[in-house]
Tab-separated table of C-alpha atoms in Angstrom:
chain	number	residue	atom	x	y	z
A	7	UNK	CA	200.726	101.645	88.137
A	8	UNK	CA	204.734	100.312	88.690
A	9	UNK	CA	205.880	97.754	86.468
A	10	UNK	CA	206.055	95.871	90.210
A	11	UNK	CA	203.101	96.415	91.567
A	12	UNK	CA	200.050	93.608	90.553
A	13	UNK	CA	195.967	93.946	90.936
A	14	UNK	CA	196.498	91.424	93.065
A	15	UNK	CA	198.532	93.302	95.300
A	16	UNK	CA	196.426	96.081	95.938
A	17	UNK	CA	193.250	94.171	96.393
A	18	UNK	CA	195.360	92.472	98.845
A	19	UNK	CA	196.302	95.952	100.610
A	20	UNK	CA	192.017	96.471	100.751
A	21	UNK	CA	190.440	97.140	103.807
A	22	UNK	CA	187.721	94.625	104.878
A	23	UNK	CA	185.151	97.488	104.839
A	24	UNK	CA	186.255	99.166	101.190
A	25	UNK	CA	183.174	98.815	99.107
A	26	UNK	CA	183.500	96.587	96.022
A	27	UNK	CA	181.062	96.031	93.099
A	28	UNK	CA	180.712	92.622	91.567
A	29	UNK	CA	178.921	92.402	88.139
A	30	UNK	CA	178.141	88.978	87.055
A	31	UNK	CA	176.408	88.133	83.702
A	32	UNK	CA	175.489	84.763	83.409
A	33	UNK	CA	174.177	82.074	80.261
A	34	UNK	CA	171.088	79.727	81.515
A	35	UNK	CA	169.986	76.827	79.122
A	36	UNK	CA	166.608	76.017	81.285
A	37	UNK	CA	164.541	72.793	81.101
A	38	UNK	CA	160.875	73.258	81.884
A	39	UNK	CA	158.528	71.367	84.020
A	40	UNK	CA	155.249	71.834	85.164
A	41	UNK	CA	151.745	73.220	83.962
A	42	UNK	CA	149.854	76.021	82.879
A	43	UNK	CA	145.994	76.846	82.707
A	44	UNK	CA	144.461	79.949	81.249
A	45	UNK	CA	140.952	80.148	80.192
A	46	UNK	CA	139.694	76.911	81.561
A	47	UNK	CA	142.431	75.103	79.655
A	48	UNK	CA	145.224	73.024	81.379
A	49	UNK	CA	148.189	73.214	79.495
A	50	UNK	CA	151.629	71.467	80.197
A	51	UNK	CA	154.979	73.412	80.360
A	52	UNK	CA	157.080	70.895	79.520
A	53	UNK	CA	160.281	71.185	77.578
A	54	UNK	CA	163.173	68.702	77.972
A	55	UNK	CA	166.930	69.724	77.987
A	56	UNK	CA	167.635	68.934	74.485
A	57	UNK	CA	164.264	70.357	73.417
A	58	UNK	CA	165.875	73.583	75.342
A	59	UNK	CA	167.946	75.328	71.946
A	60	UNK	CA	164.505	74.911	70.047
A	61	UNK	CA	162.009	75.945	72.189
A	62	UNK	CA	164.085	78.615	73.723
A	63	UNK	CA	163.812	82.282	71.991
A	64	UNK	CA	165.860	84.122	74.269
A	65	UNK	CA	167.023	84.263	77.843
A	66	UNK	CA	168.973	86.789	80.404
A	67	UNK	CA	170.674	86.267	83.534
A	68	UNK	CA	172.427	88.376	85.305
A	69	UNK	CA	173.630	89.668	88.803
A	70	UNK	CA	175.009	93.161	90.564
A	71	UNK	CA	176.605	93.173	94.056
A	72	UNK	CA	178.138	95.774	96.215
A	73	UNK	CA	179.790	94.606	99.656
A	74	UNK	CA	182.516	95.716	101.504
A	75	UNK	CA	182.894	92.054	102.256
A	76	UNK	CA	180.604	92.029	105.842
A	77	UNK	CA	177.301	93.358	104.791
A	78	UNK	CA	176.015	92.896	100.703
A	79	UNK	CA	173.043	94.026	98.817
A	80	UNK	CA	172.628	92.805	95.327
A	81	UNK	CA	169.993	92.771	92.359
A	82	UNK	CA	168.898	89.746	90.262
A	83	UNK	CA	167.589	89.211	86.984
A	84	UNK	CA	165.854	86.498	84.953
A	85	UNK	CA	164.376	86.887	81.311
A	86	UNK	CA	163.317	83.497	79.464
A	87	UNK	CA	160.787	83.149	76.867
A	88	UNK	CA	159.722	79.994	75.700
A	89	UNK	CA	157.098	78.307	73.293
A	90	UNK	CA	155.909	75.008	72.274
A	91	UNK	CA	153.180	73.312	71.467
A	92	UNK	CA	151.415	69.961	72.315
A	93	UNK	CA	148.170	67.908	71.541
A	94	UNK	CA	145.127	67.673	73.820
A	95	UNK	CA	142.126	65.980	72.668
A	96	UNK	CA	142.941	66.030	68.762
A	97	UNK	CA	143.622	69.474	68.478
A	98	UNK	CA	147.438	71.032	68.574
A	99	UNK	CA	148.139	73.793	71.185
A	100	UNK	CA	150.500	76.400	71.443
A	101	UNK	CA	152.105	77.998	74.624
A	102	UNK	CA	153.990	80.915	74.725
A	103	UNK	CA	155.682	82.254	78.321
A	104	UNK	CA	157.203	84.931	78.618
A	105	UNK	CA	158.841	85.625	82.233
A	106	UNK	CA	161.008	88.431	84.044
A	107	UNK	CA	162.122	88.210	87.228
A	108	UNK	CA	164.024	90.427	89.383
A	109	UNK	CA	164.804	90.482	92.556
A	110	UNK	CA	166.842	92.759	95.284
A	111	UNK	CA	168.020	91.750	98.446
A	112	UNK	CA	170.533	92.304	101.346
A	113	UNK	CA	173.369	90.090	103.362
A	114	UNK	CA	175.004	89.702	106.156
A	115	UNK	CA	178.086	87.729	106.756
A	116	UNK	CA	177.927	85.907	109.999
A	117	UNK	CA	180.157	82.975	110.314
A	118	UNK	CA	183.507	82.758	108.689
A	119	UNK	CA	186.098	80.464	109.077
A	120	UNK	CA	190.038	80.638	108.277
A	121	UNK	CA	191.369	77.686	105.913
A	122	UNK	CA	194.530	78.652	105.694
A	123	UNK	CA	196.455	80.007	103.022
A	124	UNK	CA	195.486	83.147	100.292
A	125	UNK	CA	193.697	82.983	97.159
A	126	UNK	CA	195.360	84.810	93.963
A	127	UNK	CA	193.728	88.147	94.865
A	128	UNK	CA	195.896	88.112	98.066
A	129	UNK	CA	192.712	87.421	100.344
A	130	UNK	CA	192.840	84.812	102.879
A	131	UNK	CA	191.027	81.435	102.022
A	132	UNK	CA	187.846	80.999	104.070
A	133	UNK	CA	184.558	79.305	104.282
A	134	UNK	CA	181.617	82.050	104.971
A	135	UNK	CA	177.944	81.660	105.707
A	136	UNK	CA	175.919	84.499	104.768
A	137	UNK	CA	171.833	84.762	105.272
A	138	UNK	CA	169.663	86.988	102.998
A	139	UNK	CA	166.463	88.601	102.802
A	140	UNK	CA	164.738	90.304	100.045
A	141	UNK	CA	161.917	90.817	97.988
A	142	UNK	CA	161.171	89.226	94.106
A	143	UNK	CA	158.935	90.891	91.348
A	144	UNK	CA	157.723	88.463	88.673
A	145	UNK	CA	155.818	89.061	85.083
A	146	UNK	CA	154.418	86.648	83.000
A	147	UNK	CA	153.051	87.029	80.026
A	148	UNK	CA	151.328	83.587	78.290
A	149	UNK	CA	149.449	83.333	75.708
A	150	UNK	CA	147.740	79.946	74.351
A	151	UNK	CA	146.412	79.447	71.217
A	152	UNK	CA	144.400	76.567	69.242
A	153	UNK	CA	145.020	77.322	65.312
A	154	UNK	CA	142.629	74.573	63.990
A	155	UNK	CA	139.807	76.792	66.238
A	156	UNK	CA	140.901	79.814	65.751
A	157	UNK	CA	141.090	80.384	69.452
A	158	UNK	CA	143.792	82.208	71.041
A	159	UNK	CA	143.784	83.752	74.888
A	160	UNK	CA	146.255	85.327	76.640
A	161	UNK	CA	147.006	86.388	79.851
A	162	UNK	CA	149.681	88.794	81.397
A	163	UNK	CA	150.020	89.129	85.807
A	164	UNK	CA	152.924	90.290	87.937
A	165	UNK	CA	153.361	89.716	91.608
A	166	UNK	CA	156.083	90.657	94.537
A	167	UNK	CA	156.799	88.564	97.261
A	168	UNK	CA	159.377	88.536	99.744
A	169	UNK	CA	161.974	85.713	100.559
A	170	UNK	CA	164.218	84.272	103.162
A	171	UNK	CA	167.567	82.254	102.222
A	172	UNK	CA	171.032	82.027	102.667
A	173	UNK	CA	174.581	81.818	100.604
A	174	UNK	CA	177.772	80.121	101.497
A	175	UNK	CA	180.883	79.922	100.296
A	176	UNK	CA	184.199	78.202	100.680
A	177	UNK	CA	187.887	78.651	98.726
A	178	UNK	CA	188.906	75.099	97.824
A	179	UNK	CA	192.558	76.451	96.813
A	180	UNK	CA	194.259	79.629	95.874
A	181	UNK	CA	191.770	79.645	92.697
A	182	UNK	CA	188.585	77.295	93.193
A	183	UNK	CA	185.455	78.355	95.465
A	184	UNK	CA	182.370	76.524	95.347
A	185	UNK	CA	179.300	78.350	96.430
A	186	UNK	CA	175.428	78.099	97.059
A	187	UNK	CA	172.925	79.592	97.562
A	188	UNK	CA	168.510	78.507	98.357
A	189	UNK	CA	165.886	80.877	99.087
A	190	UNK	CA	162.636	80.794	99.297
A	191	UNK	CA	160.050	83.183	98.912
A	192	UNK	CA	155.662	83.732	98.901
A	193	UNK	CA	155.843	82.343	102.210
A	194	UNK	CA	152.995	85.358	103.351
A	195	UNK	CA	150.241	83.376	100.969
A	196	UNK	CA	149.930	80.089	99.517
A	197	UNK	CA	148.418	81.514	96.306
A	198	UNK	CA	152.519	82.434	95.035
A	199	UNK	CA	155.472	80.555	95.693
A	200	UNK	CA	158.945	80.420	94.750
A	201	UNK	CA	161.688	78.250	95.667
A	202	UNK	CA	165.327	79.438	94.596
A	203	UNK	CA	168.509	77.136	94.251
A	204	UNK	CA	171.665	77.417	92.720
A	205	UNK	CA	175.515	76.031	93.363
A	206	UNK	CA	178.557	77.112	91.224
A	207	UNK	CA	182.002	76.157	91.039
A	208	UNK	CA	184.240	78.967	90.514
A	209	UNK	CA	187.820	79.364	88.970
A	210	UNK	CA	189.893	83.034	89.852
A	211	UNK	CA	191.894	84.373	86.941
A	212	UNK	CA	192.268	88.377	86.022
A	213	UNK	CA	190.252	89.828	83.071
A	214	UNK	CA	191.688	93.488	82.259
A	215	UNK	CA	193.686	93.652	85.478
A	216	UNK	CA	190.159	92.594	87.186
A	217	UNK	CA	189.730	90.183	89.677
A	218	UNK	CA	187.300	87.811	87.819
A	219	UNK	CA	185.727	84.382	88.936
A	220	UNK	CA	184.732	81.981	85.760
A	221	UNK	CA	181.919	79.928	87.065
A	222	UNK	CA	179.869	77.238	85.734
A	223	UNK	CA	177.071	75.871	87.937
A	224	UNK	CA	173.515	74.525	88.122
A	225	UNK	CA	170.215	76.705	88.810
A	226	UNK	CA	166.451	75.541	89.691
A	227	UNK	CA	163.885	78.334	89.823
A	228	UNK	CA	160.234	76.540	91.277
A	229	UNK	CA	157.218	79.452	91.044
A	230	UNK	CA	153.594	78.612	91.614
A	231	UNK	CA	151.505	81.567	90.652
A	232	UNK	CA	147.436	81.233	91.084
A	233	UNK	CA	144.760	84.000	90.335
A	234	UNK	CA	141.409	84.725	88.680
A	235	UNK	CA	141.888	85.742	84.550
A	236	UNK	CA	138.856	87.594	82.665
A	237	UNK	CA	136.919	83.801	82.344
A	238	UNK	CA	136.146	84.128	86.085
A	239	UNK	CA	138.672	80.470	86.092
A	240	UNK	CA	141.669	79.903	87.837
A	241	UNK	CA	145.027	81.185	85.976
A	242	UNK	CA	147.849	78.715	87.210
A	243	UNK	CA	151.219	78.880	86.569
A	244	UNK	CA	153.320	76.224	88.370
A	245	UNK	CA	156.521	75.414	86.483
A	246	UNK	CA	159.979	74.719	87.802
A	247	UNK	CA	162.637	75.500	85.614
A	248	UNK	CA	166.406	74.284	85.600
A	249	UNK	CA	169.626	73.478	83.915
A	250	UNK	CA	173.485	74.478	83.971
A	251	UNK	CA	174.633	78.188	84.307
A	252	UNK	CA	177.853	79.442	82.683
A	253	UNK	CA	179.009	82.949	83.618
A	254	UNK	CA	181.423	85.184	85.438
A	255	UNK	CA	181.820	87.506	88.151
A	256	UNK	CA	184.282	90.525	87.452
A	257	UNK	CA	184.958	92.988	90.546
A	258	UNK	CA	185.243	96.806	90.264
């Protein structure tokens, strides 16, 4: 490369329909909300933001994207595992979740609008709209124990359904974008549902001569899950989980 010539400048040179991959890994600190039963016992899911550090074992995010800036198709991933423990009629009981969910999907830009102006990569500012379909796999794996009984049940169920949503975009100035995104998805039975949200505001800088976007954001990730578990009763898992997202998206 000249000493003259910048990334920049021959991102700017791109054609609209050069394929580009995105790879986005992301931190989530998730609050929980909701409740769980397994074995004919109704447990709640319920751990508060500052509870989050404590109750949190480990969690993955992450996102890949390939688009040639009209058409997309992308994979995303979720790993959180939780535990804690409440009391329900005198006796202390433990939860453990542990979820993965991944989910692949396609875009399509429709609608975008000039703002005037380029962005540091040399790309004209705009505001785009951009539906998506896919389809989301989910496992969960929860266990619930009672010490003082020496019970403890667990349960472990995946599921696919597909999902409907779209993402939008829009370059404040040369280097912030705010985007967003909502799907939802289960909408072919009522027995699993998921509803999908999450907004980020984005800063562009270059990492290793890469075209990188430093985002921090806000992500809420609804699923109610119902089935039958070995007890012959109803396994429910309806939690809705949320909290900020810090990350960033480098392009390839």
């Amino acid at each position: 490369m000249g000493e003259n010539t910048r990334p920049g400048d021959r991102d700017s040179r791109a054609g609209s329909g050069e394929w580009l991959v995105l790879a986005s890994p992301f931190v989530w600190a998730p609050s929980s909300n909701g409740q769980v039963s397994l074995a004919g016992i109704d447990t709640k899911a319920d751990v508060g933001f500052r509870e989050v550090f404590n109750n949190l074992n480990s969690v993955f995010m992450g996102n890949l994207e390939i688009t040639n800036r009209t058409v997309g198709f992308y994979v995303d991933g979720v790993y959180a595992k939780t535990r804690q423990s409440e009391r329900l009629y005198g006796q202390k009981i433990g939860l453990s979740i542990t979820q993965s969910t991944f989910a692949a999907g396609v875009y399509y830009r429709v609608y975008e609008q000039a703002l005037g102006g380029s962005t540091v990569f040399g790309e004209p500012r705009t505001w785009r709209v951009e539906p998506t379909v896919g389809v989301r796999w989910s496992q969960l794996s929860t266990k619930v124990n009672i010490d003082s009984l020496g019970f403890s049940t667990k349960k472990k169920t995946h599921w696919t359904d597909p999902f409907i949503g779209v993402r939008m975009q829009a370059d404040l100035t040369d280097r912030w974008t705010l985007s967003g995104e909502a799907d939802a998805g289960g909408l072919d039975t009522s027995a699993k549902q998921t509803y999908n949200a999450q907004a980020y505001l984005g800063y562009r800088t270059y990492v290793f001569e890469h075209p990188t976007l430093v985002r921090v954001g806000y992500r809420v990730l609804a699923q109610d899950y119902r089935t039958r578990d070995f007890t012959g009763n109803t396994f429910k898992y309806d939690v809705t989980q949320r909290g900020p997202v810090i990350g960033l998206s480098m392009r390839f």
